[in-house]
Amino acid sequence: MKIKLEMKKADNDDLQDLADRLSKASIPVITESDAEHPELNEKEEEPEFPGKSLVSETLAKIYFNQGNFNEALSIYETLIEIQPEKSEYYQKQISKIKEQLNNK
């Protein structure tokens, strides 16, 4: 029982120490001199969709199964450029996609 009381006291001391440090903490104020460095305040342009540069056969299959035929088509066309040795297979997949698009 004495050990538990000592642990609780130690925990309370730790919490009090943390509370004291937080109350003394400060956030730096932005001054006019910071305005001299606009690059610090500018946000980098984010791509419309960060995964657009990521192409894979798996992603194309997922798009196809979801009915996102145009996205799948675009990926297979890109894959032909990246992996010309598999272009025959990708062409067959493109044909399947175009069939689906024509049946819509």
PDB file of N, CA and C in Angstrom:
ATOM      1  N   MET A   1       0.828  -1.194   0.000  1.00  0.00           N
ATOM      2  CA  MET A   1       0.000   0.000   0.000  1.00  0.00           C
ATOM      3  C   MET A   1       0.875   1.262   0.000  1.00  0.00           C
ATOM      4  N   LYS A   2       1.960   1.221   0.774  1.00  0.00           N
ATOM      5  CA  LYS A   2       2.859   2.357   0.856  1.00  0.00           C
ATOM      6  C   LYS A   2       3.525   2.629  -0.499  1.00  0.00           C
ATOM      7  N   ILE A   3       3.816   1.547  -1.231  1.00  0.00           N
ATOM      8  CA  ILE A   3       4.453   1.683  -2.546  1.00  0.00           C
ATOM      9  C   ILE A   3       3.517   2.388  -3.513  1.00  0.00           C
ATOM     10  N   LYS A   4       2.225   2.018  -3.488  1.00  0.00           N
ATOM     11  CA  LYS A   4       1.256   2.651  -4.381  1.00  0.00           C
ATOM     12  C   LYS A   4       1.132   4.136  -4.089  1.00  0.00           C
ATOM     13  N   LEU A   5       1.119   4.509  -2.811  1.00  0.00           N
ATOM     14  CA  LEU A   5       1.020   5.923  -2.451  1.00  0.00           C
ATOM     15  C   LEU A   5       2.245   6.689  -2.925  1.00  0.00           C
ATOM     16  N   GLU A   6       3.429   6.069  -2.793  1.00  0.00           N
ATOM     17  CA  GLU A   6       4.651   6.721  -3.255  1.00  0.00           C
ATOM     18  C   GLU A   6       4.637   6.889  -4.769  1.00  0.00           C
ATOM     19  N   MET A   7       4.117   5.877  -5.492  1.00  0.00           N
ATOM     20  CA  MET A   7       4.041   5.964  -6.950  1.00  0.00           C
ATOM     21  C   MET A   7       3.070   7.059  -7.361  1.00  0.00           C
ATOM     22  N   LYS A   8       1.927   7.142  -6.673  1.00  0.00           N
ATOM     23  CA  LYS A   8       0.953   8.186  -7.005  1.00  0.00           C
ATOM     24  C   LYS A   8       1.552   9.561  -6.757  1.00  0.00           C
ATOM     25  N   LYS A   9       2.303   9.718  -5.659  1.00  0.00           N
ATOM     26  CA  LYS A   9       2.936  10.995  -5.362  1.00  0.00           C
ATOM     27  C   LYS A   9       3.954  11.332  -6.451  1.00  0.00           C
ATOM     28  N   ALA A  10       4.725  10.343  -6.882  1.00  0.00           N
ATOM     29  CA  ALA A  10       5.708  10.569  -7.943  1.00  0.00           C
ATOM     30  C   ALA A  10       5.013  10.956  -9.244  1.00  0.00           C
ATOM     31  N   ASP A  11       3.899  10.283  -9.563  1.00  0.00           N
ATOM     32  CA  ASP A  11       3.137  10.624 -10.767  1.00  0.00           C
ATOM     33  C   ASP A  11       2.603  12.044 -10.676  1.00  0.00           C
ATOM     34  N   ASN A  12       2.093  12.417  -9.500  1.00  0.00           N
ATOM     35  CA  ASN A  12       1.568  13.769  -9.320  1.00  0.00           C
ATOM     36  C   ASN A  12       2.671  14.802  -9.471  1.00  0.00           C
ATOM     37  N   ASP A  13       3.863  14.487  -8.940  1.00  0.00           N
ATOM     38  CA  ASP A  13       4.992  15.402  -9.087  1.00  0.00           C
ATOM     39  C   ASP A  13       5.361  15.560 -10.558  1.00  0.00           C
ATOM     40  N   ASP A  14       5.371  14.444 -11.301  1.00  0.00           N
ATOM     41  CA  ASP A  14       5.677  14.493 -12.734  1.00  0.00           C
ATOM     42  C   ASP A  14       4.642  15.321 -13.481  1.00  0.00           C
ATOM     43  N   LEU A  15       3.382  15.122 -13.142  1.00  0.00           N
ATOM     44  CA  LEU A  15       2.312  15.881 -13.801  1.00  0.00           C
ATOM     45  C   LEU A  15       2.421  17.359 -13.471  1.00  0.00           C
ATOM     46  N   GLN A  16       2.735  17.673 -12.227  1.00  0.00           N
ATOM     47  CA  GLN A  16       2.875  19.069 -11.831  1.00  0.00           C
ATOM     48  C   GLN A  16       4.046  19.708 -12.561  1.00  0.00           C
ATOM     49  N   ASP A  17       5.145  18.967 -12.682  1.00  0.00           N
ATOM     50  CA  ASP A  17       6.312  19.464 -13.402  1.00  0.00           C
ATOM     51  C   ASP A  17       5.967  19.743 -14.867  1.00  0.00           C
ATOM     52  N   LEU A  18       5.236  18.821 -15.480  1.00  0.00           N
ATOM     53  CA  LEU A  18       4.817  18.999 -16.868  1.00  0.00           C
ATOM     54  C   LEU A  18       3.907  20.213 -17.007  1.00  0.00           C
ATOM     55  N   ALA A  19       2.964  20.362 -16.091  1.00  0.00           N
ATOM     56  CA  ALA A  19       2.045  21.506 -16.132  1.00  0.00           C
ATOM     57  C   ALA A  19       2.815  22.815 -15.990  1.00  0.00           C
ATOM     58  N   ASP A  20       3.806  22.835 -15.121  1.00  0.00           N
ATOM     59  CA  ASP A  20       4.616  24.044 -14.943  1.00  0.00           C
ATOM     60  C   ASP A  20       5.376  24.391 -16.216  1.00  0.00           C
ATOM     61  N   ARG A  21       5.979  23.371 -16.840  1.00  0.00           N
ATOM     62  CA  ARG A  21       6.728  23.620 -18.076  1.00  0.00           C
ATOM     63  C   ARG A  21       5.815  24.100 -19.201  1.00  0.00           C
ATOM     64  N   LEU A  22       4.615  23.530 -19.291  1.00  0.00           N
ATOM     65  CA  LEU A  22       3.677  23.953 -20.332  1.00  0.00           C
ATOM     66  C   LEU A  22       3.210  25.384 -20.115  1.00  0.00           C
ATOM     67  N   SER A  23       2.988  25.761 -18.871  1.00  0.00           N
ATOM     68  CA  SER A  23       2.514  27.124 -18.602  1.00  0.00           C
ATOM     69  C   SER A  23       3.590  28.155 -18.916  1.00  0.00           C
ATOM     70  N   LYS A  24       4.861  27.750 -18.865  1.00  0.00           N
ATOM     71  CA  LYS A  24       5.959  28.668 -19.160  1.00  0.00           C
ATOM     72  C   LYS A  24       6.344  28.669 -20.638  1.00  0.00           C
ATOM     73  N   ALA A  25       5.823  27.732 -21.384  1.00  0.00           N
ATOM     74  CA  ALA A  25       6.166  27.624 -22.803  1.00  0.00           C
ATOM     75  C   ALA A  25       5.585  28.804 -23.569  1.00  0.00           C
ATOM     76  N   SER A  26       6.253  29.169 -24.641  1.00  0.00           N
ATOM     77  CA  SER A  26       5.741  30.269 -25.460  1.00  0.00           C
ATOM     78  C   SER A  26       5.850  29.910 -26.936  1.00  0.00           C
ATOM     79  N   ILE A  27       4.988  30.529 -27.710  1.00  0.00           N
ATOM     80  CA  ILE A  27       4.982  30.340 -29.157  1.00  0.00           C
ATOM     81  C   ILE A  27       5.677  31.550 -29.762  1.00  0.00           C
ATOM     82  N   PRO A  28       6.638  31.334 -30.646  1.00  0.00           N
ATOM     83  CA  PRO A  28       7.338  32.482 -31.235  1.00  0.00           C
ATOM     84  C   PRO A  28       6.388  33.360 -32.048  1.00  0.00           C
ATOM     85  N   VAL A  29       6.596  34.660 -31.925  1.00  0.00           N
ATOM     86  CA  VAL A  29       5.775  35.630 -32.640  1.00  0.00           C
ATOM     87  C   VAL A  29       6.418  35.907 -33.993  1.00  0.00           C
ATOM     88  N   ILE A  30       5.601  35.941 -35.038  1.00  0.00           N
ATOM     89  CA  ILE A  30       6.099  36.245 -36.380  1.00  0.00           C
ATOM     90  C   ILE A  30       6.225  37.755 -36.499  1.00  0.00           C
ATOM     91  N   THR A  31       7.391  38.197 -36.887  1.00  0.00           N
ATOM     92  CA  THR A  31       7.640  39.632 -36.989  1.00  0.00           C
ATOM     93  C   THR A  31       7.688  40.057 -38.447  1.00  0.00           C
ATOM     94  N   GLU A  32       7.835  41.358 -38.646  1.00  0.00           N
ATOM     95  CA  GLU A  32       7.909  41.880 -40.008  1.00  0.00           C
ATOM     96  C   GLU A  32       9.149  41.365 -40.733  1.00  0.00           C
ATOM     97  N   SER A  33      10.196  41.081 -39.996  1.00  0.00           N
ATOM     98  CA  SER A  33      11.407  40.572 -40.651  1.00  0.00           C
ATOM     99  C   SER A  33      11.149  39.207 -41.288  1.00  0.00           C
ATOM    100  N   ASP A  34      10.160  38.468 -40.752  1.00  0.00           N
ATOM    101  CA  ASP A  34       9.790  37.197 -41.369  1.00  0.00           C
ATOM    102  C   ASP A  34       9.164  37.428 -42.738  1.00  0.00           C
ATOM    103  N   ALA A  35       8.553  38.599 -42.921  1.00  0.00           N
ATOM    104  CA  ALA A  35       7.933  38.918 -44.201  1.00  0.00           C
ATOM    105  C   ALA A  35       8.987  39.086 -45.292  1.00  0.00           C
ATOM    106  N   GLU A  36      10.232  39.327 -44.880  1.00  0.00           N
ATOM    107  CA  GLU A  36      11.314  39.460 -45.851  1.00  0.00           C
ATOM    108  C   GLU A  36      11.667  38.126 -46.490  1.00  0.00           C
ATOM    109  N   HIS A  37      11.181  37.049 -45.917  1.00  0.00           N
ATOM    110  CA  HIS A  37      11.450  35.711 -46.428  1.00  0.00           C
ATOM    111  C   HIS A  37      10.139  35.046 -46.828  1.00  0.00           C
ATOM    112  N   PRO A  38       9.536  35.506 -47.931  1.00  0.00           N
ATOM    113  CA  PRO A  38       8.230  34.958 -48.312  1.00  0.00           C
ATOM    114  C   PRO A  38       8.261  33.464 -48.608  1.00  0.00           C
ATOM    115  N   GLU A  39       9.437  32.940 -48.957  1.00  0.00           N
ATOM    116  CA  GLU A  39       9.504  31.508 -49.257  1.00  0.00           C
ATOM    117  C   GLU A  39       9.164  30.665 -48.029  1.00  0.00           C
ATOM    118  N   LEU A  40       9.303  31.230 -46.847  1.00  0.00           N
ATOM    119  CA  LEU A  40       8.947  30.500 -45.634  1.00  0.00           C
ATOM    120  C   LEU A  40       7.440  30.406 -45.462  1.00  0.00           C
ATOM    121  N   ASN A  41       6.724  31.370 -46.023  1.00  0.00           N
ATOM    122  CA  ASN A  41       5.277  31.412 -45.855  1.00  0.00           C
ATOM    123  C   ASN A  41       4.519  30.771 -47.004  1.00  0.00           C
ATOM    124  N   GLU A  42       5.209  30.548 -48.128  1.00  0.00           N
ATOM    125  CA  GLU A  42       4.529  29.984 -49.290  1.00  0.00           C
ATOM    126  C   GLU A  42       4.374  28.485 -49.140  1.00  0.00           C
ATOM    127  N   LYS A  43       3.231  28.013 -49.542  1.00  0.00           N
ATOM    128  CA  LYS A  43       3.014  26.572 -49.553  1.00  0.00           C
ATOM    129  C   LYS A  43       3.455  26.045 -50.905  1.00  0.00           C
ATOM    130  N   GLU A  44       4.050  24.869 -50.870  1.00  0.00           N
ATOM    131  CA  GLU A  44       4.412  24.242 -52.134  1.00  0.00           C
ATOM    132  C   GLU A  44       3.145  23.784 -52.823  1.00  0.00           C
ATOM    133  N   GLU A  45       3.149  23.888 -54.141  1.00  0.00           N
ATOM    134  CA  GLU A  45       1.988  23.411 -54.882  1.00  0.00           C
ATOM    135  C   GLU A  45       1.895  21.910 -54.742  1.00  0.00           C
ATOM    136  N   GLU A  46       0.730  21.463 -54.320  1.00  0.00           N
ATOM    137  CA  GLU A  46       0.522  20.030 -54.187  1.00  0.00           C
ATOM    138  C   GLU A  46      -0.064  19.509 -55.485  1.00  0.00           C
ATOM    139  N   PRO A  47       0.350  18.330 -55.890  1.00  0.00           N
ATOM    140  CA  PRO A  47      -0.235  17.772 -57.105  1.00  0.00           C
ATOM    141  C   PRO A  47      -1.723  17.515 -56.901  1.00  0.00           C
ATOM    142  N   GLU A  48      -2.462  17.574 -58.004  1.00  0.00           N
ATOM    143  CA  GLU A  48      -3.905  17.358 -57.946  1.00  0.00           C
ATOM    144  C   GLU A  48      -4.221  16.036 -57.264  1.00  0.00           C
ATOM    145  N   PHE A  49      -3.512  15.002 -57.646  1.00  0.00           N
ATOM    146  CA  PHE A  49      -3.670  13.688 -57.040  1.00  0.00           C
ATOM    147  C   PHE A  49      -2.287  13.075 -56.963  1.00  0.00           C
ATOM    148  N   PRO A  50      -1.744  12.935 -55.761  1.00  0.00           N
ATOM    149  CA  PRO A  50      -0.362  12.503 -55.651  1.00  0.00           C
ATOM    150  C   PRO A  50      -0.060  11.150 -56.269  1.00  0.00           C
ATOM    151  N   GLY A  51      -1.035  10.289 -56.420  1.00  0.00           N
ATOM    152  CA  GLY A  51      -0.797   8.963 -56.950  1.00  0.00           C
ATOM    153  C   GLY A  51      -0.831   8.878 -58.461  1.00  0.00           C
ATOM    154  N   LYS A  52      -1.072  10.011 -59.150  1.00  0.00           N
ATOM    155  CA  LYS A  52      -1.183   9.953 -60.609  1.00  0.00           C
ATOM    156  C   LYS A  52       0.102   9.495 -61.266  1.00  0.00           C
ATOM    157  N   SER A  53       1.224   9.775 -60.664  1.00  0.00           N
ATOM    158  CA  SER A  53       2.477   9.344 -61.266  1.00  0.00           C
ATOM    159  C   SER A  53       2.774   7.883 -60.940  1.00  0.00           C
ATOM    160  N   LEU A  54       1.998   7.308 -60.071  1.00  0.00           N
ATOM    161  CA  LEU A  54       2.178   5.919 -59.684  1.00  0.00           C
ATOM    162  C   LEU A  54       1.299   5.043 -60.563  1.00  0.00           C
ATOM    163  N   VAL A  55       1.917   4.203 -61.356  1.00  0.00           N
ATOM    164  CA  VAL A  55       1.153   3.301 -62.209  1.00  0.00           C
ATOM    165  C   VAL A  55       1.619   1.882 -61.976  1.00  0.00           C
ATOM    166  N   SER A  56       0.667   0.983 -61.971  1.00  0.00           N
ATOM    167  CA  SER A  56       1.002  -0.433 -61.849  1.00  0.00           C
ATOM    168  C   SER A  56      -0.129  -1.241 -62.460  1.00  0.00           C
ATOM    169  N   GLU A  57       0.207  -2.446 -62.805  1.00  0.00           N
ATOM    170  CA  GLU A  57      -0.795  -3.345 -63.365  1.00  0.00           C
ATOM    171  C   GLU A  57      -1.904  -3.594 -62.345  1.00  0.00           C
ATOM    172  N   THR A  58      -1.522  -3.703 -61.084  1.00  0.00           N
ATOM    173  CA  THR A  58      -2.505  -3.934 -60.018  1.00  0.00           C
ATOM    174  C   THR A  58      -3.486  -2.775 -59.925  1.00  0.00           C
ATOM    175  N   LEU A  59      -2.969  -1.554 -59.990  1.00  0.00           N
ATOM    176  CA  LEU A  59      -3.842  -0.386 -59.924  1.00  0.00           C
ATOM    177  C   LEU A  59      -4.791  -0.359 -61.120  1.00  0.00           C
ATOM    178  N   ALA A  60      -4.291  -0.710 -62.288  1.00  0.00           N
ATOM    179  CA  ALA A  60      -5.140  -0.759 -63.482  1.00  0.00           C
ATOM    180  C   ALA A  60      -6.256  -1.784 -63.297  1.00  0.00           C
ATOM    181  N   LYS A  61      -5.927  -2.946 -62.728  1.00  0.00           N
ATOM    182  CA  LYS A  61      -6.945  -3.977 -62.483  1.00  0.00           C
ATOM    183  C   LYS A  61      -7.985  -3.493 -61.478  1.00  0.00           C
ATOM    184  N   ILE A  62      -7.525  -2.805 -60.452  1.00  0.00           N
ATOM    185  CA  ILE A  62      -8.460  -2.272 -59.453  1.00  0.00           C
ATOM    186  C   ILE A  62      -9.413  -1.288 -60.111  1.00  0.00           C
ATOM    187  N   TYR A  63      -8.864  -0.356 -60.891  1.00  0.00           N
ATOM    188  CA  TYR A  63      -9.721   0.609 -61.591  1.00  0.00           C
ATOM    189  C   TYR A  63     -10.717  -0.107 -62.495  1.00  0.00           C
ATOM    190  N   PHE A  64     -10.253  -1.107 -63.220  1.00  0.00           N
ATOM    191  CA  PHE A  64     -11.136  -1.844 -64.120  1.00  0.00           C
ATOM    192  C   PHE A  64     -12.273  -2.488 -63.331  1.00  0.00           C
ATOM    193  N   ASN A  65     -11.935  -3.164 -62.235  1.00  0.00           N
ATOM    194  CA  ASN A  65     -12.951  -3.842 -61.423  1.00  0.00           C
ATOM    195  C   ASN A  65     -13.923  -2.866 -60.767  1.00  0.00           C
ATOM    196  N   GLN A  66     -13.480  -1.641 -60.540  1.00  0.00           N
ATOM    197  CA  GLN A  66     -14.349  -0.614 -59.970  1.00  0.00           C
ATOM    198  C   GLN A  66     -15.203   0.063 -61.039  1.00  0.00           C
ATOM    199  N   GLY A  67     -14.916  -0.233 -62.290  1.00  0.00           N
ATOM    200  CA  GLY A  67     -15.646   0.408 -63.376  1.00  0.00           C
ATOM    201  C   GLY A  67     -15.045   1.740 -63.790  1.00  0.00           C
ATOM    202  N   ASN A  68     -13.852   2.050 -63.307  1.00  0.00           N
ATOM    203  CA  ASN A  68     -13.149   3.274 -63.695  1.00  0.00           C
ATOM    204  C   ASN A  68     -12.304   2.974 -64.933  1.00  0.00           C
ATOM    205  N   PHE A  69     -13.009   2.777 -66.043  1.00  0.00           N
ATOM    206  CA  PHE A  69     -12.357   2.286 -67.255  1.00  0.00           C
ATOM    207  C   PHE A  69     -11.367   3.278 -67.852  1.00  0.00           C
ATOM    208  N   ASN A  70     -11.691   4.561 -67.818  1.00  0.00           N
ATOM    209  CA  ASN A  70     -10.771   5.550 -68.388  1.00  0.00           C
ATOM    210  C   ASN A  70      -9.446   5.591 -67.626  1.00  0.00           C
ATOM    211  N   GLU A  71      -9.529   5.491 -66.294  1.00  0.00           N
ATOM    212  CA  GLU A  71      -8.310   5.478 -65.493  1.00  0.00           C
ATOM    213  C   GLU A  71      -7.486   4.228 -65.799  1.00  0.00           C
ATOM    214  N   ALA A  72      -8.157   3.079 -65.877  1.00  0.00           N
ATOM    215  CA  ALA A  72      -7.464   1.823 -66.183  1.00  0.00           C
ATOM    216  C   ALA A  72      -6.807   1.905 -67.559  1.00  0.00           C
ATOM    217  N   LEU A  73      -7.529   2.444 -68.523  1.00  0.00           N
ATOM    218  CA  LEU A  73      -7.008   2.595 -69.884  1.00  0.00           C
ATOM    219  C   LEU A  73      -5.739   3.447 -69.883  1.00  0.00           C
ATOM    220  N   SER A  74      -5.790   4.553 -69.180  1.00  0.00           N
ATOM    221  CA  SER A  74      -4.644   5.451 -69.107  1.00  0.00           C
ATOM    222  C   SER A  74      -3.423   4.755 -68.501  1.00  0.00           C
ATOM    223  N   ILE A  75      -3.655   3.973 -67.468  1.00  0.00           N
ATOM    224  CA  ILE A  75      -2.543   3.266 -66.827  1.00  0.00           C
ATOM    225  C   ILE A  75      -1.946   2.227 -67.766  1.00  0.00           C
ATOM    226  N   TYR A  76      -2.799   1.457 -68.436  1.00  0.00           N
ATOM    227  CA  TYR A  76      -2.264   0.444 -69.358  1.00  0.00           C
ATOM    228  C   TYR A  76      -1.470   1.100 -70.487  1.00  0.00           C
ATOM    229  N   GLU A  77      -1.918   2.249 -70.966  1.00  0.00           N
ATOM    230  CA  GLU A  77      -1.173   2.949 -72.019  1.00  0.00           C
ATOM    231  C   GLU A  77       0.204   3.384 -71.507  1.00  0.00           C
ATOM    232  N   THR A  78       0.242   3.843 -70.268  1.00  0.00           N
ATOM    233  CA  THR A  78       1.518   4.232 -69.669  1.00  0.00           C
ATOM    234  C   THR A  78       2.410   3.013 -69.460  1.00  0.00           C
ATOM    235  N   LEU A  79       1.806   1.906 -69.040  1.00  0.00           N
ATOM    236  CA  LEU A  79       2.579   0.686 -68.812  1.00  0.00           C
ATOM    237  C   LEU A  79       3.216   0.165 -70.100  1.00  0.00           C
ATOM    238  N   ILE A  80       2.547   0.366 -71.223  1.00  0.00           N
ATOM    239  CA  ILE A  80       3.129  -0.048 -72.508  1.00  0.00           C
ATOM    240  C   ILE A  80       4.437   0.696 -72.751  1.00  0.00           C
ATOM    241  N   GLU A  81       4.464   1.978 -72.396  1.00  0.00           N
ATOM    242  CA  GLU A  81       5.684   2.767 -72.576  1.00  0.00           C
ATOM    243  C   GLU A  81       6.783   2.327 -71.608  1.00  0.00           C
ATOM    244  N   ILE A  82       6.368   1.981 -70.394  1.00  0.00           N
ATOM    245  CA  ILE A  82       7.341   1.610 -69.367  1.00  0.00           C
ATOM    246  C   ILE A  82       7.863   0.189 -69.558  1.00  0.00           C
ATOM    247  N   GLN A  83       6.952  -0.716 -69.940  1.00  0.00           N
ATOM    248  CA  GLN A  83       7.321  -2.129 -70.092  1.00  0.00           C
ATOM    249  C   GLN A  83       6.909  -2.635 -71.474  1.00  0.00           C
ATOM    250  N   PRO A  84       7.628  -2.237 -72.499  1.00  0.00           N
ATOM    251  CA  PRO A  84       7.251  -2.637 -73.856  1.00  0.00           C
ATOM    252  C   PRO A  84       7.243  -4.152 -74.067  1.00  0.00           C
ATOM    253  N   GLU A  85       8.001  -4.888 -73.261  1.00  0.00           N
ATOM    254  CA  GLU A  85       8.023  -6.349 -73.403  1.00  0.00           C
ATOM    255  C   GLU A  85       6.677  -6.986 -73.059  1.00  0.00           C
ATOM    256  N   LYS A  86       5.825  -6.267 -72.333  1.00  0.00           N
ATOM    257  CA  LYS A  86       4.500  -6.791 -71.987  1.00  0.00           C
ATOM    258  C   LYS A  86       3.393  -6.077 -72.767  1.00  0.00           C
ATOM    259  N   SER A  87       3.768  -5.392 -73.834  1.00  0.00           N
ATOM    260  CA  SER A  87       2.797  -4.576 -74.562  1.00  0.00           C
ATOM    261  C   SER A  87       1.655  -5.400 -75.155  1.00  0.00           C
ATOM    262  N   GLU A  88       1.935  -6.617 -75.572  1.00  0.00           N
ATOM    263  CA  GLU A  88       0.872  -7.458 -76.141  1.00  0.00           C
ATOM    264  C   GLU A  88      -0.215  -7.721 -75.092  1.00  0.00           C
ATOM    265  N   TYR A  89       0.206  -8.064 -73.894  1.00  0.00           N
ATOM    266  CA  TYR A  89      -0.753  -8.300 -72.804  1.00  0.00           C
ATOM    267  C   TYR A  89      -1.539  -7.022 -72.497  1.00  0.00           C
ATOM    268  N   TYR A  90      -0.826  -5.898 -72.405  1.00  0.00           N
ATOM    269  CA  TYR A  90      -1.494  -4.633 -72.090  1.00  0.00           C
ATOM    270  C   TYR A  90      -2.467  -4.233 -73.198  1.00  0.00           C
ATOM    271  N   GLN A  91      -2.114  -4.512 -74.453  1.00  0.00           N
ATOM    272  CA  GLN A  91      -3.020  -4.218 -75.568  1.00  0.00           C
ATOM    273  C   GLN A  91      -4.315  -5.015 -75.430  1.00  0.00           C
ATOM    274  N   LYS A  92      -4.209  -6.272 -75.003  1.00  0.00           N
ATOM    275  CA  LYS A  92      -5.410  -7.090 -74.795  1.00  0.00           C
ATOM    276  C   LYS A  92      -6.281  -6.485 -73.698  1.00  0.00           C
ATOM    277  N   GLN A  93      -5.636  -6.004 -72.646  1.00  0.00           N
ATOM    278  CA  GLN A  93      -6.389  -5.385 -71.552  1.00  0.00           C
ATOM    279  C   GLN A  93      -7.070  -4.096 -72.029  1.00  0.00           C
ATOM    280  N   ILE A  94      -6.362  -3.344 -72.860  1.00  0.00           N
ATOM    281  CA  ILE A  94      -6.936  -2.116 -73.419  1.00  0.00           C
ATOM    282  C   ILE A  94      -8.148  -2.452 -74.279  1.00  0.00           C
ATOM    283  N   SER A  95      -8.060  -3.520 -75.045  1.00  0.00           N
ATOM    284  CA  SER A  95      -9.202  -3.948 -75.872  1.00  0.00           C
ATOM    285  C   SER A  95     -10.404  -4.290 -75.006  1.00  0.00           C
ATOM    286  N   LYS A  96     -10.169  -4.992 -73.896  1.00  0.00           N
ATOM    287  CA  LYS A  96     -11.264  -5.321 -72.969  1.00  0.00           C
ATOM    288  C   LYS A  96     -11.909  -4.057 -72.411  1.00  0.00           C
ATOM    289  N   ILE A  97     -11.079  -3.100 -72.081  1.00  0.00           N
ATOM    290  CA  ILE A  97     -11.590  -1.845 -71.521  1.00  0.00           C
ATOM    291  C   ILE A  97     -12.423  -1.107 -72.558  1.00  0.00           C
ATOM    292  N   LYS A  98     -11.916  -1.044 -73.788  1.00  0.00           N
ATOM    293  CA  LYS A  98     -12.663  -0.346 -74.845  1.00  0.00           C
ATOM    294  C   LYS A  98     -13.997  -1.030 -75.111  1.00  0.00           C
ATOM    295  N   GLU A  99     -14.024  -2.361 -75.002  1.00  0.00           N
ATOM    296  CA  GLU A  99     -15.289  -3.096 -75.136  1.00  0.00           C
ATOM    297  C   GLU A  99     -16.269  -2.642 -74.065  1.00  0.00           C
ATOM    298  N   GLN A 100     -15.785  -2.555 -72.853  1.00  0.00           N
ATOM    299  CA  GLN A 100     -16.631  -2.126 -71.738  1.00  0.00           C
ATOM    300  C   GLN A 100     -17.131  -0.700 -71.952  1.00  0.00           C
ATOM    301  N   LEU A 101     -16.264   0.168 -72.439  1.00  0.00           N
ATOM    302  CA  LEU A 101     -16.663   1.556 -72.687  1.00  0.00           C
ATOM    303  C   LEU A 101     -17.724   1.638 -73.779  1.00  0.00           C
ATOM    304  N   ASN A 102     -17.609   0.785 -74.797  1.00  0.00           N
ATOM    305  CA  ASN A 102     -18.593   0.784 -75.883  1.00  0.00           C
ATOM    306  C   ASN A 102     -19.932   0.211 -75.444  1.00  0.00           C
ATOM    307  N   ASN A 103     -19.916  -0.662 -74.436  1.00  0.00           N
ATOM    308  CA  ASN A 103     -21.149  -1.276 -73.948  1.00  0.00           C
ATOM    309  C   ASN A 103     -21.885  -0.407 -72.930  1.00  0.00           C
ATOM    310  N   LYS A 104     -21.293   0.663 -72.528  1.00  0.00           N
ATOM    311  CA  LYS A 104     -21.938   1.543 -71.534  1.00  0.00           C
ATOM    312  C   LYS A 104     -23.130   2.242 -72.102  1.00  0.00           C
TER     313      LYS A 104
END
